[in-house]
Short mmCIF file of C-alpha atoms in Angstrom, two decimals:
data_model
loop_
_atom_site.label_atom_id
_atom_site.label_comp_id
_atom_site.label_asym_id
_atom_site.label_seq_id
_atom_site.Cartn_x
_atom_site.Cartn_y
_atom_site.Cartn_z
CA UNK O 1 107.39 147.37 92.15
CA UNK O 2 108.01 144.02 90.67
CA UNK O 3 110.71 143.23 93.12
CA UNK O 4 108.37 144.16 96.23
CA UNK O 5 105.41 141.78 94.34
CA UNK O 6 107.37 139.11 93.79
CA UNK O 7 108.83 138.97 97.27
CA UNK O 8 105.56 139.09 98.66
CA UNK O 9 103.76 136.22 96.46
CA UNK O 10 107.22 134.14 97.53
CA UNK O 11 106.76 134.98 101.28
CA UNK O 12 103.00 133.57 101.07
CA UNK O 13 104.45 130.62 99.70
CA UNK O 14 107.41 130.08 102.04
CA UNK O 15 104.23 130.07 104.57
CA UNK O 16 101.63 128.13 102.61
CA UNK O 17 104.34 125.39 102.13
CA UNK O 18 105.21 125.27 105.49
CA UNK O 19 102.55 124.97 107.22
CA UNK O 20 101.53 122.28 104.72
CA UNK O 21 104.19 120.04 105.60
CA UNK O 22 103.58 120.66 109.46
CA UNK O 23 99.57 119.98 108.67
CA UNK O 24 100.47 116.52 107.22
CA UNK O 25 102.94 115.82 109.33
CA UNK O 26 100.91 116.04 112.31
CA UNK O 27 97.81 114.43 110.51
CA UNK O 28 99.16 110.78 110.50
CA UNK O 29 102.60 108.30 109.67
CA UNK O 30 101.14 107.12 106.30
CA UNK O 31 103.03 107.11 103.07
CA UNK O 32 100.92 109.34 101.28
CA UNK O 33 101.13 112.14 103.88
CA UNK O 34 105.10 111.76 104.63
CA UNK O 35 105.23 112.13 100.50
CA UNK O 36 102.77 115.24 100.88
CA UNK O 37 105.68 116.31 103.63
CA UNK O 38 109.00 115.61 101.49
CA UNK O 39 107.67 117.89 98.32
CA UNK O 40 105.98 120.85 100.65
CA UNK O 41 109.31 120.68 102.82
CA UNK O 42 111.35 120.48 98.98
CA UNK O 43 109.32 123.26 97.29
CA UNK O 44 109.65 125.83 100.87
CA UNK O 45 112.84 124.87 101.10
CA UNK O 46 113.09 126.26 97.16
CA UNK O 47 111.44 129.50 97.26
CA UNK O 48 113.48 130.06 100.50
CA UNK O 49 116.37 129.95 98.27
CA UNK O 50 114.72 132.20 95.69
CA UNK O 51 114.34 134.36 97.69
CA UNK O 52 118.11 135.28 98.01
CA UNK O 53 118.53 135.45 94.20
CA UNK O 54 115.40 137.87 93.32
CA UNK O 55 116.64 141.07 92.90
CA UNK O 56 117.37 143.81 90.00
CA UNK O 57 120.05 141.79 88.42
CA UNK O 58 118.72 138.20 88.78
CA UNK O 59 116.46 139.64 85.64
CA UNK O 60 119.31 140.18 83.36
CA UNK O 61 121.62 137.13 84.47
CA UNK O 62 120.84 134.18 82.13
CA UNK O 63 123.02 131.82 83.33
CA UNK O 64 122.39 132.09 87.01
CA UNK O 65 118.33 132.52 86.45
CA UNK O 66 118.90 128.82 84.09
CA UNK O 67 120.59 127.30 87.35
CA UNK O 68 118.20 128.46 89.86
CA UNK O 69 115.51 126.94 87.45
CA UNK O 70 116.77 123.74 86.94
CA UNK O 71 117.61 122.95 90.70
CA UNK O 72 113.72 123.65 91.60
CA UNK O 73 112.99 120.89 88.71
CA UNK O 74 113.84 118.03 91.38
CA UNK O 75 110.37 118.44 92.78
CA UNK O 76 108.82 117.31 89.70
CA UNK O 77 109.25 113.65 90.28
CA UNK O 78 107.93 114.23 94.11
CA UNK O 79 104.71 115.19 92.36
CA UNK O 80 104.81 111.69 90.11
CA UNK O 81 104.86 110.22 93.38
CA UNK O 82 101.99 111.33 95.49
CA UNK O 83 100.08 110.63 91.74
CA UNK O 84 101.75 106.76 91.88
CA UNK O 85 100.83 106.18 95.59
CA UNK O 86 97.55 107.73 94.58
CA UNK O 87 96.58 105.86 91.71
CA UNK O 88 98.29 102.50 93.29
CA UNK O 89 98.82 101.80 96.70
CA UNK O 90 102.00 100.28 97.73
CA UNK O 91 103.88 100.06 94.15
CA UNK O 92 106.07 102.84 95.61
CA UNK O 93 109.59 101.61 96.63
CA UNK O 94 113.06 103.13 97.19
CA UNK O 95 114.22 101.68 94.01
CA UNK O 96 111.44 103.28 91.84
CA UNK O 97 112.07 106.37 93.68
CA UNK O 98 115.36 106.81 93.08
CA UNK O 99 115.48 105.89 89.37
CA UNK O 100 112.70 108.61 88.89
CA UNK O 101 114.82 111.54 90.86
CA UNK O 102 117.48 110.32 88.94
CA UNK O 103 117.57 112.26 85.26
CA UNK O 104 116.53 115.45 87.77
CA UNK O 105 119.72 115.32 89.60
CA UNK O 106 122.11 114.40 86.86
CA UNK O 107 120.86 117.10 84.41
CA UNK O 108 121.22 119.31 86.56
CA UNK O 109 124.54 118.99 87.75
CA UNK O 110 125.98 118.50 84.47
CA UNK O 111 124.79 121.93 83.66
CA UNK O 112 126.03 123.96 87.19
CA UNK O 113 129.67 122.04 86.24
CA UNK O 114 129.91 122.51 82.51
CA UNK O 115 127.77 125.51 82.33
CA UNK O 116 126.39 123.95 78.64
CA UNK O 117 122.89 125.32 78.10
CA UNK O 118 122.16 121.92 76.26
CA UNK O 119 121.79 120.36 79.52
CA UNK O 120 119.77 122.69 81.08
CA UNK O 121 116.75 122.79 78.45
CA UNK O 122 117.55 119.04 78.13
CA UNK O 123 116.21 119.23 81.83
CA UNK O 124 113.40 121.18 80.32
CA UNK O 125 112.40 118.85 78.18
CA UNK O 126 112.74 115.71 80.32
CA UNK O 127 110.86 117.43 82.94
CA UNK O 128 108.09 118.79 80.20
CA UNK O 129 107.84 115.34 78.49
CA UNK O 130 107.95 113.73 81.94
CA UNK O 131 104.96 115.57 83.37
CA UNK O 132 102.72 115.67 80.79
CA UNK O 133 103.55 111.75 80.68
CA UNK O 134 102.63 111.22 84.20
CA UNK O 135 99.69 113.66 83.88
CA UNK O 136 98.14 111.48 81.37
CA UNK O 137 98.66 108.01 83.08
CA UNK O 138 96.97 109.56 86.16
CA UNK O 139 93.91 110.52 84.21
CA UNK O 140 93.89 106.95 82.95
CA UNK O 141 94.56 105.09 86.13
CA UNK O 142 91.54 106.90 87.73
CA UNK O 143 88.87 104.75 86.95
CA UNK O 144 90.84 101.68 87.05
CA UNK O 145 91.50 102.79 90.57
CA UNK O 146 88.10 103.71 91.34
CA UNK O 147 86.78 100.73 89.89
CA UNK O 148 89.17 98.78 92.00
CA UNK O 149 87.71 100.75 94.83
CA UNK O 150 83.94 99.19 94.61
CA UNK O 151 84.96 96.13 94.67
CA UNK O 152 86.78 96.38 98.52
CA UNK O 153 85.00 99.48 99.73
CA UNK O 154 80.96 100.16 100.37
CA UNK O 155 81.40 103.67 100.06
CA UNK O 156 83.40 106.56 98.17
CA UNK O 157 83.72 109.71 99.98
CA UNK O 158 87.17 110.71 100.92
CA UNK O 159 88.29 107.40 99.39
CA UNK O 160 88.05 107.93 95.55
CA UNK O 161 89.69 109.97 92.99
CA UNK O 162 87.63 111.90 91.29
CA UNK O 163 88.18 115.08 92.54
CA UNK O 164 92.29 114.30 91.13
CA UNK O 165 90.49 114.91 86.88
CA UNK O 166 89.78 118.64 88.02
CA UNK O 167 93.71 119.06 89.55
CA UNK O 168 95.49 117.47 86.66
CA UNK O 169 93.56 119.62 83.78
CA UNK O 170 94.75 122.88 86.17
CA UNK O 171 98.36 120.90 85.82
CA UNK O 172 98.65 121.84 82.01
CA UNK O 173 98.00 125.63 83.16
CA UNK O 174 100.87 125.30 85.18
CA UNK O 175 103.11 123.75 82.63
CA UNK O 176 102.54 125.89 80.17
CA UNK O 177 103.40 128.83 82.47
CA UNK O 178 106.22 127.29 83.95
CA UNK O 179 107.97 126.26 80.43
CA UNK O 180 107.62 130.41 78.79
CA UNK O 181 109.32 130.92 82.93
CA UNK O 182 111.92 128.98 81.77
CA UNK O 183 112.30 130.28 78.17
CA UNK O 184 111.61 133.98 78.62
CA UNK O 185 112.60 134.41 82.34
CA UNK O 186 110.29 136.87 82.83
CA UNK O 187 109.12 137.99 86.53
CA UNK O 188 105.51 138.48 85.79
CA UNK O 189 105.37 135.08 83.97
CA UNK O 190 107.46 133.83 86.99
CA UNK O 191 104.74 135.80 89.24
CA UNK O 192 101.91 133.91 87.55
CA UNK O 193 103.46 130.48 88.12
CA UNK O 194 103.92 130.90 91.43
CA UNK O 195 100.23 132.04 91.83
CA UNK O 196 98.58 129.94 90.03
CA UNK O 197 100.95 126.47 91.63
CA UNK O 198 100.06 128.04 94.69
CA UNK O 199 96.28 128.29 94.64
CA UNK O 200 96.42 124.95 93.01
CA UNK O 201 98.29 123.74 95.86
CA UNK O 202 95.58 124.99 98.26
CA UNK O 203 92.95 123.07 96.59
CA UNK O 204 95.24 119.77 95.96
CA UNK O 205 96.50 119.90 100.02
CA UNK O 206 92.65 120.32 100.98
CA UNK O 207 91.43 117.14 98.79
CA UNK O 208 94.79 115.36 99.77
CA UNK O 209 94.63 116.01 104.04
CA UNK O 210 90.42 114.81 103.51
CA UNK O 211 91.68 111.46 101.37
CA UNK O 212 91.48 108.08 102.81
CA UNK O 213 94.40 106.10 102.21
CA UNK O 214 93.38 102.58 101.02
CA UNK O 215 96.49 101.29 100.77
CA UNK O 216 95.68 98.36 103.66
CA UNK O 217 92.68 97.37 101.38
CA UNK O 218 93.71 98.05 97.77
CA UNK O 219 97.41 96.78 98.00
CA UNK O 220 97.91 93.35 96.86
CA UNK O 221 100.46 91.04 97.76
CA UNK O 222 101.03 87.50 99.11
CA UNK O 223 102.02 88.26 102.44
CA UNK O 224 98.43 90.26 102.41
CA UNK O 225 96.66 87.37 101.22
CA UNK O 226 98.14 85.25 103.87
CA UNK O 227 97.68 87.60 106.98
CA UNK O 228 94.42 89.11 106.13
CA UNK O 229 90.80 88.31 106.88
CA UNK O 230 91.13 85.64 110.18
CA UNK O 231 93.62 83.71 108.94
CA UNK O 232 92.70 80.92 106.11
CA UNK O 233 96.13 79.92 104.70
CA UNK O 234 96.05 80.69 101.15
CA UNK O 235 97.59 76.88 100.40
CA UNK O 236 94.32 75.47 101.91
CA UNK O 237 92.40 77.41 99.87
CA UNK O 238 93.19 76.76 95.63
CA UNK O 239 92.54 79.59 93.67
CA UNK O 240 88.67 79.55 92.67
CA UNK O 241 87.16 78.66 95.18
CA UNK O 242 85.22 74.66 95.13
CA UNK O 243 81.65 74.21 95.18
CA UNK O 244 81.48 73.44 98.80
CA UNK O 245 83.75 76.40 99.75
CA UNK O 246 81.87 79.09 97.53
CA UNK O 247 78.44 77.52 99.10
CA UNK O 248 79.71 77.61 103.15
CA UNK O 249 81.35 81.28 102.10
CA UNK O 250 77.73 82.41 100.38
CA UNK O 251 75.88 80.85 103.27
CA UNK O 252 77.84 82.72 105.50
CA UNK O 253 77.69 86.15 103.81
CA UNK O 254 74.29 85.81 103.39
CA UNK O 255 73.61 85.52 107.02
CA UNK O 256 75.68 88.41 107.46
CA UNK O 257 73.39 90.43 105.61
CA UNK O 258 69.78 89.52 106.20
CA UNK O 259 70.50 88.36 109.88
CA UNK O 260 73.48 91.13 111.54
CA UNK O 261 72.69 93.43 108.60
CA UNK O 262 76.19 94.61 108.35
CA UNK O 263 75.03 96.83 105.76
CA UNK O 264 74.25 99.14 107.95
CA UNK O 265 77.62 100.00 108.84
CA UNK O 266 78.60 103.21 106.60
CA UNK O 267 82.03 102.15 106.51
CA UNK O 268 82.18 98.75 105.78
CA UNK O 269 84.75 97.37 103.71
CA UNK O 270 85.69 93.97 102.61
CA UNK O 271 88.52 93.35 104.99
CA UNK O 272 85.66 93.58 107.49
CA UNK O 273 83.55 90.57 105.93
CA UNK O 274 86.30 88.79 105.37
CA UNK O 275 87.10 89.01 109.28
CA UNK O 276 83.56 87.77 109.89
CA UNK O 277 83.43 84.80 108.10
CA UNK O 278 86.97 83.65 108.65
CA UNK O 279 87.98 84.05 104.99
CA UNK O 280 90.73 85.58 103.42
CA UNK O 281 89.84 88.75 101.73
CA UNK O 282 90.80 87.35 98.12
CA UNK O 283 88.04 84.62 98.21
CA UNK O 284 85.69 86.69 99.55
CA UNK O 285 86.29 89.35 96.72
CA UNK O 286 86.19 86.18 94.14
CA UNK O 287 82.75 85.49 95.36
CA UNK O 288 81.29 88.83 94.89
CA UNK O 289 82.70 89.58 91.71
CA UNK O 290 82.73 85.94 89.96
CA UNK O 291 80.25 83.90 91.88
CA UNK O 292 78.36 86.54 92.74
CA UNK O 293 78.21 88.87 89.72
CA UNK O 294 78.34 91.78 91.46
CA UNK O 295 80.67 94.25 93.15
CA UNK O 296 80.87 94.27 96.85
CA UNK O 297 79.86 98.13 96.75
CA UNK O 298 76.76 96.99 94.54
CA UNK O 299 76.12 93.95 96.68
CA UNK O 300 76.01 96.28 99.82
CA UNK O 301 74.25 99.58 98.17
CA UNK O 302 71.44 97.11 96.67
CA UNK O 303 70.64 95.80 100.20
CA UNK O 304 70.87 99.31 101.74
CA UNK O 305 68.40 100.45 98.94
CA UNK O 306 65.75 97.79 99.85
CA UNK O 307 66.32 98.69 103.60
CA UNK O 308 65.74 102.49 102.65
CA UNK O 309 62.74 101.85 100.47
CA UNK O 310 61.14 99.66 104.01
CA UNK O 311 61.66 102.98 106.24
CA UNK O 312 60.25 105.13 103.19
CA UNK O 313 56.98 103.18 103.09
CA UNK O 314 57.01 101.97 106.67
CA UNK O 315 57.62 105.26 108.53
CA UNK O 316 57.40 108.94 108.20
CA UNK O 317 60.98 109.67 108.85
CA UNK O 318 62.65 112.51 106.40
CA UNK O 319 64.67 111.26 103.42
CA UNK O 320 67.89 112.16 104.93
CA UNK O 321 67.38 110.23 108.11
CA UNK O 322 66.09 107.53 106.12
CA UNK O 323 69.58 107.44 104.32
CA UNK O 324 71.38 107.70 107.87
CA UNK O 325 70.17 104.78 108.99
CA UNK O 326 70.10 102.55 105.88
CA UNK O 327 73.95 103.02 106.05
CA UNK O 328 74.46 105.65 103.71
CA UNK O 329 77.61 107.79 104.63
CA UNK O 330 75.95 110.79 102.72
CA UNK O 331 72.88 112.07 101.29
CA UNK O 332 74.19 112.81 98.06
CA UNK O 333 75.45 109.28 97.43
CA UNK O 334 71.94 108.22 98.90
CA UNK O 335 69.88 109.35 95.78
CA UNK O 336 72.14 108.67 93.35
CA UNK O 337 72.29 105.05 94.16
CA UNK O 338 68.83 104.98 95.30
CA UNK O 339 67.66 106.44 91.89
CA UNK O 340 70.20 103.87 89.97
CA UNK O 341 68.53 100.60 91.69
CA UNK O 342 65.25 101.84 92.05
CA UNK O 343 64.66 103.87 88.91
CA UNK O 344 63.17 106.80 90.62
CA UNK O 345 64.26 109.31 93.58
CA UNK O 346 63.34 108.01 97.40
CA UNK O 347 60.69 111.25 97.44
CA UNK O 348 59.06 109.93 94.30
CA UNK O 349 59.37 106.27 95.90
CA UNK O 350 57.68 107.53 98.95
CA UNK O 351 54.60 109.59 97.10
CA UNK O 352 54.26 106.26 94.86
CA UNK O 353 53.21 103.96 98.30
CA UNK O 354 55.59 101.89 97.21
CA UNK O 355 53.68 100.50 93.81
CA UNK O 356 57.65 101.16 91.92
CA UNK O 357 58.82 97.76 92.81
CA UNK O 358 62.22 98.03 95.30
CA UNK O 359 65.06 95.72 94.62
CA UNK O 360 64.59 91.57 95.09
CA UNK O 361 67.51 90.78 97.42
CA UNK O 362 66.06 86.93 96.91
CA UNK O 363 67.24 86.86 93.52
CA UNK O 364 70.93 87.09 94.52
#
């Protein structure tokens, strides 16, 4: 019965991996998704080749149940990368790649050749020490990433990470079942890993195939700062902007905003002001966040929140067309910037006829 169970819960995952890779394949040519391709196509291929070596005597045969194991560890560093390209945009190269995969080939292969258990639980280790490692830089990268994020994007749907917290605690479930696999070799413990990673998976791929990469806006580099935003050549332009550059730049934004009202746009990001006033995107970030004081996603929210709080007091359109057209791109992330500026909810704002006080877009 074990045999049959295990087969089964290996078949679902031959097809769950799969169709994965085929899902992000076909969704677009970015880096993140060709990573999301490599490990689905990596871990398939894997329990493909389980497949052949589950049977009665796999159970009892130490050494070849060791050198399945440590093959499958290869993957691990995949996952390190799709956290990396995650977490930072871009730092990804060949180089990095290959020093990572590394320690997961070598181990390895000094353990099918010698046959030395030392190097396989050496692989263990490596891989344990590895994971956890990467596990907890990820949780600390998060809000350095999404505080990175507010300050090129006016919105965070789809874009930020928070959503990765609720993965990575899962992660030590996972470890911990997949190190007594490796010590005990046990099918139901090797029947739990492979259910657990897999509805994991299911909830990682669906978060992954909705994420926005913001590599194009969150990368850094000088070729970027010379080719972005219309075309200001970064040598013209000394770092810190002069007093007659940061007043033509805040002129200009400010026009943007009380004239075009750009805010209005649910997915604008910096790269697009930046384009609009013929600045590169460095300067303009410099003005929000030095000159200005603020974050471009609080610069933007604060002027859809006085727009909102007009059409609450103005008209009798419902909240969540209210939020619609003040350039929210959802009603959830409506109120809970509305309620941050404003100090109340837009309802309450509405039955108060406008006595709370919205925000003073001339003080900025």
């Amino acid at each position: 019965m074990a045999i049959e169970t295990i087969f089964f819960i290996y078949g679902m995952c031959v097809m769950f991996y799969f169709m994965a890779a085929w899902m992000f394949w076909r969704r677009d040519s970015g880096r993140l998704s060709r990573l999301v391709v490599m490990l689905m196509l990596t871990i398939g291929l894997e329990s493909v080749k389980d497949l052949f070596f589950v049977n009665g005597q796999f159970i009892n045969d130490t050494l070849l149940w060791q050198a399945v194991t440590a093959v499958d560890m290869v993957a691990v560093p995949m996952y390190a990368f799709l956290l990396i390209e995650l977490c930072r945009p871009g730092f990804l190269c060949r180089r990095i790649m290959l020093s990572h995969l590394a320690p997961f080939v070598i181990l390895p292969v000094l353990f099918l050749i010698s046959g030395y258990e030392v190097f396989y639980y050496a692989d263990v280790a490596w891989t344990t020490v590895y994971g956890v490692g990467y596990a907890l830089w990820t949780l600390k990268e998060i809000p350095r990433y999404n505080r990175k994020l507010k300050e090129r994007y006016s919105y965070v749907e789809h874009v930020n990470l928070n959503w990765l917290r609720v993965i990575l605690l899962s992660f030590f479930v996972i470890l911990i079942l997949w190190i007594l696999d490796c010590v005990f070799m046990s099918f139901i413990i090797e029947s739990a890993y492979m259910v657990v990673s897999l509805a994991l998976w299911m909830f990682f791929a669906y978060f992954l195939y909705r994420h926005e990469q913001a590599m194009s806006e969150l990368a850094d580099s000088p070729l970027a700062a010379l080719t972005d935003g219309g075309g200001d050549d970064v040598s013209r332009q000394p770092a810190g902007c002069t007093a007659p550059v940061a007043n033509d730049l805040h002129v200009r934004i400010q026009r943007l905003f009380s004239e075009e009202r750009i805010y209005l746009n649910p997915r604008l990001k910096l790269s697009d002001i930046s384009r609009m006033v013929g600045s590169n995107r460095t300067y303009v970030s410099d003005f929000f966040n030095r000159v200005n004081g603020k974050t471009f996603y609080e610069y933007v929210n604060r002027h859809r929140v006085a727009y909102a709080c007009e059409l609450l007091t103005g008209t009798s359109k419902c909240v969540d067309v209210v939020a619609e057209e003040a350039g929210f791109s959802s009603r959830s992330t409506f109120f809970r910037v509305f309620s941050a500026v404003v100090g109340v909810t837009p309802s309450e704002f509405r039955r108060s006829g406008g006595s709370v006080p919205p925000p003073n877009l001339s003080d900025w």
